mmCIF file of N, CA, C and O in Angstrom:
data_model
loop_
_atom_site.group_PDB
_atom_site.id
_atom_site.type_symbol
_atom_site.label_atom_id
_atom_site.label_comp_id
_atom_site.label_asym_id
_atom_site.label_seq_id
_atom_site.Cartn_x
_atom_site.Cartn_y
_atom_site.Cartn_z
ATOM 1 N N GLY J 271 -8.221 27.115 -93.331
ATOM 2 C CA GLY J 271 -9.187 26.238 -92.757
ATOM 3 C C GLY J 271 -10.610 26.710 -92.961
ATOM 4 O O GLY J 271 -11.494 25.920 -93.190
ATOM 5 N N GLY J 272 -10.841 28.038 -92.880
ATOM 6 C CA GLY J 272 -12.196 28.551 -92.994
ATOM 7 C C GLY J 272 -12.836 28.276 -94.337
ATOM 8 O O GLY J 272 -14.036 28.036 -94.433
ATOM 9 N N SER J 273 -12.041 28.292 -95.382
ATOM 10 C CA SER J 273 -12.579 28.053 -96.721
ATOM 11 C C SER J 273 -13.045 26.617 -96.898
ATOM 12 O O SER J 273 -13.933 26.345 -97.697
ATOM 13 N N LEU J 274 -12.457 25.712 -96.160
ATOM 14 C CA LEU J 274 -12.833 24.306 -96.296
ATOM 15 C C LEU J 274 -14.202 24.010 -95.706
ATOM 16 O O LEU J 274 -14.951 23.197 -96.234
ATOM 17 N N HIS J 275 -14.523 24.654 -94.598
ATOM 18 C CA HIS J 275 -15.799 24.324 -93.963
ATOM 19 C C HIS J 275 -16.903 25.337 -94.248
ATOM 20 O O HIS J 275 -18.036 25.134 -93.837
ATOM 21 N N SER J 276 -16.611 26.394 -94.982
ATOM 22 C CA SER J 276 -17.633 27.413 -95.271
ATOM 23 C C SER J 276 -18.884 26.857 -95.953
ATOM 24 O O SER J 276 -19.997 27.201 -95.541
ATOM 25 N N PRO J 277 -18.771 26.011 -96.985
ATOM 26 C CA PRO J 277 -20.009 25.496 -97.595
ATOM 27 C C PRO J 277 -20.882 24.705 -96.622
ATOM 28 O O PRO J 277 -22.107 24.830 -96.641
ATOM 29 N N VAL J 278 -20.271 23.948 -95.754
ATOM 30 C CA VAL J 278 -21.039 23.164 -94.787
ATOM 31 C C VAL J 278 -21.697 24.087 -93.767
ATOM 32 O O VAL J 278 -22.856 23.909 -93.406
ATOM 33 N N VAL J 279 -20.966 25.096 -93.334
ATOM 34 C CA VAL J 279 -21.505 26.039 -92.358
ATOM 35 C C VAL J 279 -22.678 26.814 -92.956
ATOM 36 O O VAL J 279 -23.698 27.027 -92.289
ATOM 37 N N MET J 280 -22.558 27.215 -94.221
ATOM 38 C CA MET J 280 -23.665 27.933 -94.878
ATOM 39 C C MET J 280 -24.916 27.055 -94.950
ATOM 40 O O MET J 280 -26.029 27.529 -94.742
ATOM 41 N N TYR J 281 -24.724 25.789 -95.250
ATOM 42 C CA TYR J 281 -25.852 24.852 -95.278
ATOM 43 C C TYR J 281 -26.496 24.764 -93.893
ATOM 44 O O TYR J 281 -27.721 24.799 -93.755
ATOM 45 N N PHE J 282 -25.675 24.698 -92.846
ATOM 46 C CA PHE J 282 -26.168 24.659 -91.473
ATOM 47 C C PHE J 282 -26.964 25.923 -91.150
ATOM 48 O O PHE J 282 -28.037 25.856 -90.562
ATOM 49 N N TYR J 283 -26.453 27.072 -91.576
ATOM 50 C CA TYR J 283 -27.164 28.335 -91.339
ATOM 51 C C TYR J 283 -28.534 28.328 -92.018
ATOM 52 O O TYR J 283 -29.529 28.740 -91.421
ATOM 53 N N MET J 284 -28.567 27.869 -93.258
ATOM 54 C CA MET J 284 -29.842 27.847 -93.981
ATOM 55 C C MET J 284 -30.819 26.862 -93.350
ATOM 56 O O MET J 284 -32.018 27.111 -93.316
ATOM 57 N N ARG J 285 -30.316 25.754 -92.830
ATOM 58 C CA ARG J 285 -31.185 24.786 -92.151
ATOM 59 C C ARG J 285 -31.823 25.387 -90.902
ATOM 60 O O ARG J 285 -32.896 24.964 -90.482
ATOM 61 N N LEU J 286 -31.133 26.355 -90.283
ATOM 62 C CA LEU J 286 -31.697 27.028 -89.107
ATOM 63 C C LEU J 286 -32.630 28.176 -89.481
ATOM 64 O O LEU J 286 -33.187 28.823 -88.606
ATOM 65 N N GLY J 287 -32.755 28.441 -90.769
ATOM 66 C CA GLY J 287 -33.674 29.477 -91.217
ATOM 67 C C GLY J 287 -33.023 30.787 -91.623
ATOM 68 O O GLY J 287 -33.714 31.764 -91.878
ATOM 69 N N ALA J 288 -31.717 30.816 -91.697
ATOM 70 C CA ALA J 288 -31.029 32.046 -92.112
ATOM 71 C C ALA J 288 -31.236 32.271 -93.609
ATOM 72 O O ALA J 288 -31.168 31.334 -94.402
ATOM 73 N N LYS J 289 -31.498 33.502 -93.961
ATOM 74 C CA LYS J 289 -31.642 33.893 -95.360
ATOM 75 C C LYS J 289 -30.276 34.362 -95.866
ATOM 76 O O LYS J 289 -29.363 34.582 -95.069
ATOM 77 N N PRO J 290 -30.108 34.494 -97.177
ATOM 78 C CA PRO J 290 -28.804 34.929 -97.702
ATOM 79 C C PRO J 290 -28.280 36.227 -97.071
ATOM 80 O O PRO J 290 -27.089 36.341 -96.782
ATOM 81 N N MET J 291 -29.162 37.185 -96.820
ATOM 82 C CA MET J 291 -28.721 38.433 -96.174
ATOM 83 C C MET J 291 -28.274 38.166 -94.731
ATOM 84 O O MET J 291 -27.356 38.816 -94.240
ATOM 85 N N ASP J 292 -28.934 37.245 -94.067
ATOM 86 C CA ASP J 292 -28.523 36.871 -92.708
ATOM 87 C C ASP J 292 -27.125 36.267 -92.716
ATOM 88 O O ASP J 292 -26.314 36.546 -91.836
ATOM 89 N N ILE J 293 -26.851 35.439 -93.717
ATOM 90 C CA ILE J 293 -25.538 34.797 -93.804
ATOM 91 C C ILE J 293 -24.449 35.843 -93.995
ATOM 92 O O ILE J 293 -23.397 35.788 -93.363
ATOM 93 N N GLY J 294 -24.711 36.833 -94.843
ATOM 94 C CA GLY J 294 -23.754 37.931 -95.002
ATOM 95 C C GLY J 294 -23.559 38.696 -93.709
ATOM 96 O O GLY J 294 -22.437 39.050 -93.338
ATOM 97 N N ALA J 295 -24.654 38.935 -92.989
ATOM 98 C CA ALA J 295 -24.559 39.635 -91.709
ATOM 99 C C ALA J 295 -23.816 38.799 -90.669
ATOM 100 O O ALA J 295 -23.102 39.347 -89.827
ATOM 101 N N LEU J 296 -23.976 37.485 -90.732
ATOM 102 C CA LEU J 296 -23.245 36.611 -89.812
ATOM 103 C C LEU J 296 -21.742 36.714 -90.044
ATOM 104 O O LEU J 296 -20.955 36.781 -89.102
ATOM 105 N N MET J 297 -21.339 36.741 -91.297
ATOM 106 C CA MET J 297 -19.912 36.895 -91.609
ATOM 107 C C MET J 297 -19.417 38.270 -91.144
ATOM 108 O O MET J 297 -18.319 38.403 -90.623
ATOM 109 N N LEU J 298 -20.253 39.282 -91.337
ATOM 110 C CA LEU J 298 -19.905 40.626 -90.874
ATOM 111 C C LEU J 298 -19.770 40.656 -89.356
ATOM 112 O O LEU J 298 -18.881 41.327 -88.817
ATOM 113 N N GLY J 299 -20.626 39.916 -88.660
ATOM 114 C CA GLY J 299 -20.555 39.865 -87.201
ATOM 115 C C GLY J 299 -19.227 39.312 -86.713
ATOM 116 O O GLY J 299 -18.657 39.805 -85.737
ATOM 117 N N MET J 300 -18.718 38.309 -87.413
ATOM 118 C CA MET J 300 -17.425 37.753 -87.028
ATOM 119 C C MET J 300 -16.324 38.786 -87.254
ATOM 120 O O MET J 300 -15.463 38.992 -86.401
ATOM 121 N N ARG J 301 -16.368 39.443 -88.390
ATOM 122 C CA ARG J 301 -15.344 40.454 -88.685
ATOM 123 C C ARG J 301 -15.451 41.637 -87.730
ATOM 124 O O ARG J 301 -14.442 42.230 -87.355
ATOM 125 N N ALA J 302 -16.668 41.982 -87.323
ATOM 126 C CA ALA J 302 -16.855 43.081 -86.368
ATOM 127 C C ALA J 302 -16.196 42.748 -85.029
ATOM 128 O O ALA J 302 -15.569 43.614 -84.404
ATOM 129 N N GLY J 303 -16.342 41.517 -84.589
ATOM 130 C CA GLY J 303 -15.673 41.094 -83.355
ATOM 131 C C GLY J 303 -14.166 41.205 -83.464
ATOM 132 O O GLY J 303 -13.484 41.641 -82.541
ATOM 133 N N THR J 304 -13.644 40.845 -84.632
ATOM 134 C CA THR J 304 -12.204 40.941 -84.861
ATOM 135 C C THR J 304 -11.742 42.390 -84.861
ATOM 136 O O THR J 304 -10.750 42.740 -84.210
ATOM 137 N N ILE J 305 -12.464 43.239 -85.579
ATOM 138 C CA ILE J 305 -12.101 44.657 -85.660
ATOM 139 C C ILE J 305 -12.188 45.316 -84.284
ATOM 140 O O ILE J 305 -11.364 46.141 -83.919
ATOM 141 N N PHE J 306 -13.175 44.917 -83.513
ATOM 142 C CA PHE J 306 -13.353 45.482 -82.177
ATOM 143 C C PHE J 306 -12.212 45.103 -81.238
ATOM 144 O O PHE J 306 -11.700 45.930 -80.488
ATOM 145 N N MET J 307 -11.796 43.852 -81.286
ATOM 146 C CA MET J 307 -10.831 43.368 -80.297
ATOM 147 C C MET J 307 -9.364 43.474 -80.695
ATOM 148 O O MET J 307 -8.499 43.465 -79.827
ATOM 149 N N SER J 308 -9.053 43.549 -81.970
ATOM 150 C CA SER J 308 -7.646 43.558 -82.387
ATOM 151 C C SER J 308 -6.813 44.638 -81.706
ATOM 152 O O SER J 308 -5.735 44.340 -81.181
ATOM 153 N N PRO J 309 -7.266 45.896 -81.673
ATOM 154 C CA PRO J 309 -6.440 46.895 -80.985
ATOM 155 C C PRO J 309 -6.340 46.657 -79.476
ATOM 156 O O PRO J 309 -5.310 46.932 -78.859
ATOM 157 N N ILE J 310 -7.379 46.107 -78.900
ATOM 158 C CA ILE J 310 -7.365 45.811 -77.468
ATOM 159 C C ILE J 310 -6.362 44.702 -77.179
ATOM 160 O O ILE J 310 -5.597 44.772 -76.209
ATOM 161 N N TYR J 311 -6.352 43.684 -78.034
ATOM 162 C CA TYR J 311 -5.369 42.612 -77.860
ATOM 163 C C TYR J 311 -3.946 43.143 -77.983
ATOM 164 O O TYR J 311 -3.053 42.698 -77.266
ATOM 165 N N GLY J 312 -3.742 44.075 -78.896
ATOM 166 C CA GLY J 312 -2.406 44.656 -79.035
ATOM 167 C C GLY J 312 -1.935 45.289 -77.740
ATOM 168 O O GLY J 312 -0.795 45.087 -77.303
ATOM 169 N N ARG J 313 -2.805 46.039 -77.099
ATOM 170 C CA ARG J 313 -2.446 46.667 -75.813
ATOM 171 C C ARG J 313 -2.254 45.624 -74.716
ATOM 172 O O ARG J 313 -1.353 45.749 -73.885
ATOM 173 N N LEU J 314 -3.117 44.612 -74.702
ATOM 174 C CA LEU J 314 -2.979 43.556 -73.692
ATOM 175 C C LEU J 314 -1.671 42.797 -73.857
ATOM 176 O O LEU J 314 -1.023 42.455 -72.860
ATOM 177 N N VAL J 315 -1.286 42.520 -75.091
ATOM 178 C CA VAL J 315 -0.023 41.824 -75.334
ATOM 179 C C VAL J 315 1.141 42.681 -74.859
ATOM 180 O O VAL J 315 2.087 42.173 -74.245
ATOM 181 N N ASP J 316 1.078 43.988 -75.103
ATOM 182 C CA ASP J 316 2.141 44.884 -74.644
ATOM 183 C C ASP J 316 2.248 44.899 -73.121
ATOM 184 O O ASP J 316 3.338 44.945 -72.570
ATOM 185 N N LYS J 317 1.100 44.845 -72.442
ATOM 186 C CA LYS J 317 1.102 44.929 -70.979
ATOM 187 C C LYS J 317 1.319 43.583 -70.295
ATOM 188 O O LYS J 317 2.002 43.507 -69.280
ATOM 189 N N LEU J 318 0.705 42.517 -70.830
ATOM 190 C CA LEU J 318 0.694 41.226 -70.143
ATOM 191 C C LEU J 318 1.588 40.169 -70.778
ATOM 192 O O LEU J 318 1.757 39.095 -70.210
ATOM 193 N N GLY J 319 2.103 40.434 -71.946
ATOM 194 C CA GLY J 319 2.803 39.398 -72.694
ATOM 195 C C GLY J 319 1.811 38.660 -73.576
ATOM 196 O O GLY J 319 0.627 38.983 -73.619
ATOM 197 N N VAL J 320 2.267 37.660 -74.270
ATOM 198 C CA VAL J 320 1.441 36.987 -75.271
ATOM 199 C C VAL J 320 0.544 35.900 -74.681
ATOM 200 O O VAL J 320 -0.567 35.682 -75.154
ATOM 201 N N VAL J 321 0.973 35.230 -73.641
ATOM 202 C CA VAL J 321 0.300 34.012 -73.194
ATOM 203 C C VAL J 321 -1.132 34.261 -72.713
ATOM 204 O O VAL J 321 -2.068 33.580 -73.157
ATOM 205 N N LYS J 322 -1.345 35.211 -71.829
ATOM 206 C CA LYS J 322 -2.696 35.434 -71.291
ATOM 207 C C LYS J 322 -3.687 35.878 -72.371
ATOM 208 O O LYS J 322 -4.788 35.317 -72.456
ATOM 209 N N PRO J 323 -3.351 36.872 -73.207
ATOM 210 C CA PRO J 323 -4.296 37.219 -74.275
ATOM 211 C C PRO J 323 -4.537 36.077 -75.263
ATOM 212 O O PRO J 323 -5.646 35.903 -75.753
ATOM 213 N N LEU J 324 -3.502 35.287 -75.525
ATOM 214 C CA LEU J 324 -3.673 34.147 -76.427
ATOM 215 C C LEU J 324 -4.633 33.125 -75.821
ATOM 216 O O LEU J 324 -5.497 32.586 -76.518
ATOM 217 N N CYS J 325 -4.517 32.877 -74.531
ATOM 218 C CA CYS J 325 -5.450 31.956 -73.856
ATOM 219 C C CYS J 325 -6.878 32.488 -73.922
ATOM 220 O O CYS J 325 -7.827 31.723 -74.119
ATOM 221 N N TRP J 326 -7.046 33.798 -73.771
ATOM 222 C CA TRP J 326 -8.359 34.422 -73.878
ATOM 223 C C TRP J 326 -8.910 34.225 -75.291
ATOM 224 O O TRP J 326 -10.077 33.888 -75.471
ATOM 225 N N CYS J 327 -8.065 34.423 -76.308
ATOM 226 C CA CYS J 327 -8.478 34.227 -77.703
ATOM 227 C C CYS J 327 -8.975 32.807 -77.937
ATOM 228 O O CYS J 327 -10.041 32.595 -78.522
ATOM 229 N N VAL J 328 -8.190 31.851 -77.505
ATOM 230 C CA VAL J 328 -8.547 30.445 -77.723
ATOM 231 C C VAL J 328 -9.847 30.103 -76.994
ATOM 232 O O VAL J 328 -10.707 29.405 -77.529
ATOM 233 N N THR J 329 -10.009 30.615 -75.786
ATOM 234 C CA THR J 329 -11.223 30.355 -75.009
ATOM 235 C C THR J 329 -12.449 30.943 -75.695
ATOM 236 O O THR J 329 -13.472 30.262 -75.846
ATOM 237 N N CYS J 330 -12.360 32.205 -76.116
ATOM 238 C CA CYS J 330 -13.503 32.843 -76.784
ATOM 239 C C CYS J 330 -13.850 32.135 -78.084
ATOM 240 O O CYS J 330 -15.026 31.904 -78.379
ATOM 241 N N CYS J 331 -12.845 31.789 -78.851
ATOM 242 C CA CYS J 331 -13.086 31.100 -80.115
ATOM 243 C C CYS J 331 -13.721 29.729 -79.857
ATOM 244 O O CYS J 331 -14.677 29.346 -80.546
ATOM 245 N N GLY J 332 -13.228 29.022 -78.877
ATOM 246 C CA GLY J 332 -13.796 27.717 -78.544
ATOM 247 C C GLY J 332 -15.235 27.815 -78.080
ATOM 248 O O GLY J 332 -16.088 27.027 -78.501
ATOM 249 N N LEU J 333 -15.528 28.790 -77.221
ATOM 250 C CA LEU J 333 -16.908 28.980 -76.769
ATOM 251 C C LEU J 333 -17.826 29.352 -77.927
ATOM 252 O O LEU J 333 -18.966 28.882 -78.012
ATOM 253 N N GLY J 334 -17.317 30.199 -78.818
ATOM 254 C CA GLY J 334 -18.098 30.564 -79.994
ATOM 255 C C GLY J 334 -18.383 29.362 -80.883
ATOM 256 O O GLY J 334 -19.493 29.207 -81.403
ATOM 257 N N CYS J 335 -17.390 28.495 -81.047
ATOM 258 C CA CYS J 335 -17.584 27.277 -81.853
ATOM 259 C C CYS J 335 -18.627 26.362 -81.227
ATOM 260 O O CYS J 335 -19.492 25.824 -81.928
ATOM 261 N N VAL J 336 -18.543 26.185 -79.924
ATOM 262 C CA VAL J 336 -19.523 25.337 -79.228
ATOM 263 C C VAL J 336 -20.914 25.943 -79.350
ATOM 264 O O VAL J 336 -21.886 25.237 -79.664
ATOM 265 N N LEU J 337 -21.021 27.246 -79.127
ATOM 266 C CA LEU J 337 -22.324 27.904 -79.227
ATOM 267 C C LEU J 337 -22.884 27.797 -80.642
ATOM 268 O O LEU J 337 -24.078 27.552 -80.822
ATOM 269 N N ARG J 338 -22.024 27.959 -81.640
ATOM 270 C CA ARG J 338 -22.486 27.813 -83.021
ATOM 271 C C ARG J 338 -22.970 26.384 -83.267
ATOM 272 O O ARG J 338 -23.968 26.171 -83.950
ATOM 273 N N GLY J 339 -22.290 25.429 -82.708
ATOM 274 C CA GLY J 339 -22.681 24.035 -82.905
ATOM 275 C C GLY J 339 -23.992 23.651 -82.246
ATOM 276 O O GLY J 339 -24.686 22.759 -82.731
ATOM 277 N N ILE J 340 -24.342 24.314 -81.151
ATOM 278 C CA ILE J 340 -25.585 23.968 -80.454
ATOM 279 C C ILE J 340 -26.709 24.971 -80.713
ATOM 280 O O ILE J 340 -27.784 24.849 -80.127
ATOM 281 N N SER J 341 -26.477 25.934 -81.579
ATOM 282 C CA SER J 341 -27.494 26.954 -81.865
ATOM 283 C C SER J 341 -28.728 26.335 -82.503
ATOM 284 O O SER J 341 -28.627 25.447 -83.347
ATOM 285 N N THR J 342 -29.866 26.830 -82.075
ATOM 286 C CA THR J 342 -31.136 26.397 -82.663
ATOM 287 C C THR J 342 -31.893 27.562 -83.285
ATOM 288 O O THR J 342 -32.930 27.356 -83.906
ATOM 289 N N GLU J 343 -31.380 28.762 -83.111
ATOM 290 C CA GLU J 343 -32.007 29.977 -83.642
ATOM 291 C C GLU J 343 -30.948 30.814 -84.345
ATOM 292 O O GLU J 343 -29.768 30.759 -83.986
ATOM 293 N N VAL J 344 -31.377 31.619 -85.297
ATOM 294 C CA VAL J 344 -30.436 32.455 -86.050
ATOM 295 C C VAL J 344 -29.780 33.490 -85.141
ATOM 296 O O VAL J 344 -28.578 33.765 -85.258
ATOM 297 N N TRP J 345 -30.496 34.057 -84.173
ATOM 298 C CA TRP J 345 -29.902 35.068 -83.296
ATOM 299 C C TRP J 345 -28.750 34.486 -82.483
ATOM 300 O O TRP J 345 -27.790 35.171 -82.159
ATOM 301 N N GLN J 346 -28.851 33.199 -82.142
ATOM 302 C CA GLN J 346 -27.765 32.550 -81.418
ATOM 303 C C GLN J 346 -26.513 32.454 -82.281
ATOM 304 O O GLN J 346 -25.398 32.545 -81.782
ATOM 305 N N LEU J 347 -26.720 32.282 -83.585
ATOM 306 C CA LEU J 347 -25.588 32.265 -84.505
ATOM 307 C C LEU J 347 -24.873 33.607 -84.516
ATOM 308 O O LEU J 347 -23.647 33.669 -84.602
ATOM 309 N N PHE J 348 -25.633 34.703 -84.434
ATOM 310 C CA PHE J 348 -25.013 36.030 -84.402
ATOM 311 C C PHE J 348 -24.112 36.183 -83.172
ATOM 312 O O PHE J 348 -22.995 36.684 -83.267
ATOM 313 N N VAL J 349 -24.591 35.740 -82.037
ATOM 314 C CA VAL J 349 -23.789 35.792 -80.807
ATOM 315 C C VAL J 349 -22.541 34.928 -80.955
ATOM 316 O O VAL J 349 -21.427 35.342 -80.614
ATOM 317 N N ALA J 350 -22.719 33.725 -81.490
ATOM 318 C CA ALA J 350 -21.594 32.802 -81.659
ATOM 319 C C ALA J 350 -20.556 33.372 -82.619
ATOM 320 O O ALA J 350 -19.352 33.311 -82.351
ATOM 321 N N GLN J 351 -21.009 33.934 -83.730
ATOM 322 C CA GLN J 351 -20.078 34.483 -84.711
ATOM 323 C C GLN J 351 -19.296 35.659 -84.125
ATOM 324 O O GLN J 351 -18.101 35.789 -84.351
ATOM 325 N N PHE J 352 -19.969 36.522 -83.381
ATOM 326 C CA PHE J 352 -19.273 37.649 -82.760
ATOM 327 C C PHE J 352 -18.236 37.142 -81.766
ATOM 328 O O PHE J 352 -17.099 37.621 -81.738
ATOM 329 N N LEU J 353 -18.612 36.163 -80.976
ATOM 330 C CA LEU J 353 -17.683 35.577 -80.004
ATOM 331 C C LEU J 353 -16.500 34.917 -80.710
ATOM 332 O O LEU J 353 -15.350 35.047 -80.267
ATOM 333 N N MET J 354 -16.756 34.249 -81.800
ATOM 334 C CA MET J 354 -15.668 33.646 -82.572
ATOM 335 C C MET J 354 -14.757 34.714 -83.159
ATOM 336 O O MET J 354 -13.547 34.534 -83.234
ATOM 337 N N GLY J 355 -15.348 35.830 -83.583
ATOM 338 C CA GLY J 355 -14.533 36.933 -84.095
ATOM 339 C C GLY J 355 -13.662 37.540 -83.019
ATOM 340 O O GLY J 355 -12.492 37.868 -83.252
ATOM 341 N N ILE J 356 -14.216 37.678 -81.816
ATOM 342 C CA ILE J 356 -13.429 38.191 -80.688
ATOM 343 C C ILE J 356 -12.257 37.261 -80.413
ATOM 344 O O ILE J 356 -11.149 37.706 -80.148
ATOM 345 N N GLY J 357 -12.493 35.976 -80.510
ATOM 346 C CA GLY J 357 -11.444 35.012 -80.193
ATOM 347 C C GLY J 357 -10.520 34.664 -81.323
ATOM 348 O O GLY J 357 -9.309 34.591 -81.148
ATOM 349 N N GLY J 358 -11.072 34.453 -82.480
ATOM 350 C CA GLY J 358 -10.262 33.914 -83.560
ATOM 351 C C GLY J 358 -9.525 34.913 -84.417
ATOM 352 O O GLY J 358 -8.553 34.567 -85.076
ATOM 353 N N GLY J 359 -9.976 36.154 -84.422
ATOM 354 C CA GLY J 359 -9.416 37.127 -85.345
ATOM 355 C C GLY J 359 -7.952 37.444 -85.162
ATOM 356 O O GLY J 359 -7.232 37.654 -86.127
ATOM 357 N N SER J 360 -7.500 37.449 -83.947
ATOM 358 C CA SER J 360 -6.110 37.827 -83.670
ATOM 359 C C SER J 360 -5.251 36.638 -83.254
ATOM 360 O O SER J 360 -4.098 36.809 -82.894
ATOM 361 N N GLN J 361 -5.821 35.465 -83.328
ATOM 362 C CA GLN J 361 -5.113 34.286 -82.839
ATOM 363 C C GLN J 361 -3.790 34.047 -83.563
ATOM 364 O O GLN J 361 -2.770 33.815 -82.926
ATOM 365 N N TRP J 362 -3.793 34.095 -84.879
ATOM 366 C CA TRP J 362 -2.571 33.789 -85.622
ATOM 367 C C TRP J 362 -1.484 34.797 -85.339
ATOM 368 O O TRP J 362 -0.309 34.441 -85.216
ATOM 369 N N SER J 363 -1.854 36.069 -85.221
ATOM 370 C CA SER J 363 -0.848 37.093 -84.905
ATOM 371 C C SER J 363 -0.206 36.822 -83.558
ATOM 372 O O SER J 363 1.010 36.952 -83.397
ATOM 373 N N MET J 364 -1.024 36.445 -82.583
ATOM 374 C CA MET J 364 -0.472 36.177 -81.262
ATOM 375 C C MET J 364 0.345 34.894 -81.229
ATOM 376 O O MET J 364 1.349 34.820 -80.523
ATOM 377 N N VAL J 365 -0.069 33.888 -81.980
ATOM 378 C CA VAL J 365 0.726 32.659 -82.045
ATOM 379 C C VAL J 365 2.097 32.966 -82.645
ATOM 380 O O VAL J 365 3.124 32.492 -82.147
ATOM 381 N N LYS J 366 2.113 33.770 -83.688
ATOM 382 C CA LYS J 366 3.400 34.151 -84.289
ATOM 383 C C LYS J 366 4.252 34.927 -83.296
ATOM 384 O O LYS J 366 5.461 34.731 -83.212
ATOM 385 N N GLY J 367 3.626 35.827 -82.536
ATOM 386 C CA GLY J 367 4.361 36.563 -81.508
ATOM 387 C C GLY J 367 4.887 35.646 -80.421
ATOM 388 O O GLY J 367 6.009 35.809 -79.940
ATOM 389 N N PHE J 368 4.082 34.680 -80.033
ATOM 390 C CA PHE J 368 4.494 33.711 -79.026
ATOM 391 C C PHE J 368 5.695 32.910 -79.515
ATOM 392 O O PHE J 368 6.672 32.712 -78.791
ATOM 393 N N MET J 369 5.621 32.445 -80.763
ATOM 394 C CA MET J 369 6.728 31.680 -81.324
ATOM 395 C C MET J 369 7.992 32.526 -81.421
ATOM 396 O O MET J 369 9.095 32.032 -81.192
ATOM 397 N N ALA J 370 7.831 33.804 -81.724
ATOM 398 C CA ALA J 370 8.992 34.691 -81.815
ATOM 399 C C ALA J 370 9.668 34.868 -80.461
ATOM 400 O O ALA J 370 10.891 35.034 -80.388
ATOM 401 N N THR J 371 8.878 34.821 -79.391
ATOM 402 C CA THR J 371 9.479 34.960 -78.064
ATOM 403 C C THR J 371 10.125 33.664 -77.584
ATOM 404 O O THR J 371 10.993 33.695 -76.731
ATOM 405 N N ARG J 372 9.709 32.537 -78.133
ATOM 406 C CA ARG J 372 10.204 31.245 -77.672
ATOM 407 C C ARG J 372 11.345 30.669 -78.508
ATOM 408 O O ARG J 372 12.084 29.822 -78.037
ATOM 409 N N LEU J 373 11.451 31.096 -79.757
ATOM 410 C CA LEU J 373 12.463 30.540 -80.652
ATOM 411 C C LEU J 373 13.566 31.556 -80.933
ATOM 412 O O LEU J 373 13.295 32.748 -81.070
ATOM 413 N N ASP J 374 14.768 31.070 -81.026
ATOM 414 C CA ASP J 374 15.869 31.925 -81.466
ATOM 415 C C ASP J 374 15.643 32.304 -82.913
ATOM 416 O O ASP J 374 14.980 31.582 -83.670
ATOM 417 N N GLU J 375 16.229 33.403 -83.317
ATOM 418 C CA GLU J 375 16.038 33.866 -84.688
ATOM 419 C C GLU J 375 16.515 32.837 -85.711
ATOM 420 O O GLU J 375 15.953 32.686 -86.787
ATOM 421 N N SER J 376 17.539 32.076 -85.369
ATOM 422 C CA SER J 376 18.053 31.065 -86.288
ATOM 423 C C SER J 376 17.082 29.892 -86.472
ATOM 424 O O SER J 376 17.139 29.185 -87.473
ATOM 425 N N GLN J 377 16.151 29.691 -85.533
ATOM 426 C CA GLN J 377 15.198 28.592 -85.619
ATOM 427 C C GLN J 377 13.921 28.977 -86.364
ATOM 428 O O GLN J 377 13.117 28.120 -86.689
ATOM 429 N N ARG J 378 13.723 30.253 -86.599
ATOM 430 C CA ARG J 378 12.507 30.721 -87.274
ATOM 431 C C ARG J 378 12.639 30.564 -88.779
ATOM 432 O O ARG J 378 13.721 30.729 -89.315
ATOM 433 N N PRO J 379 11.525 30.263 -89.455
ATOM 434 C CA PRO J 379 11.603 30.119 -90.915
ATOM 435 C C PRO J 379 11.855 31.435 -91.612
ATOM 436 O O PRO J 379 11.643 32.473 -91.166
#
């Protein structure tokens, strides 16, 4: 999904005044959020199960998306990207874990 909307998002960033180096830093900010939270999510999943951390992921990613959509300054984009990284980076892993707990092995692909 990310590859489909990347050109449009880059255009949006440039319209807000982001320079090419800023755009690279914005992508790094998202990855930094993911790198920061992935090990923490692993521990939370071990302690709390999959559902609560997954809800936290979806909430953070959603808030980051909304903030990115209403941003009027480049610094706001940095906050939004970091928040999206905190939320979105581990989402697929947790969804797969959730599905593994809900489906019998014979039902999994």
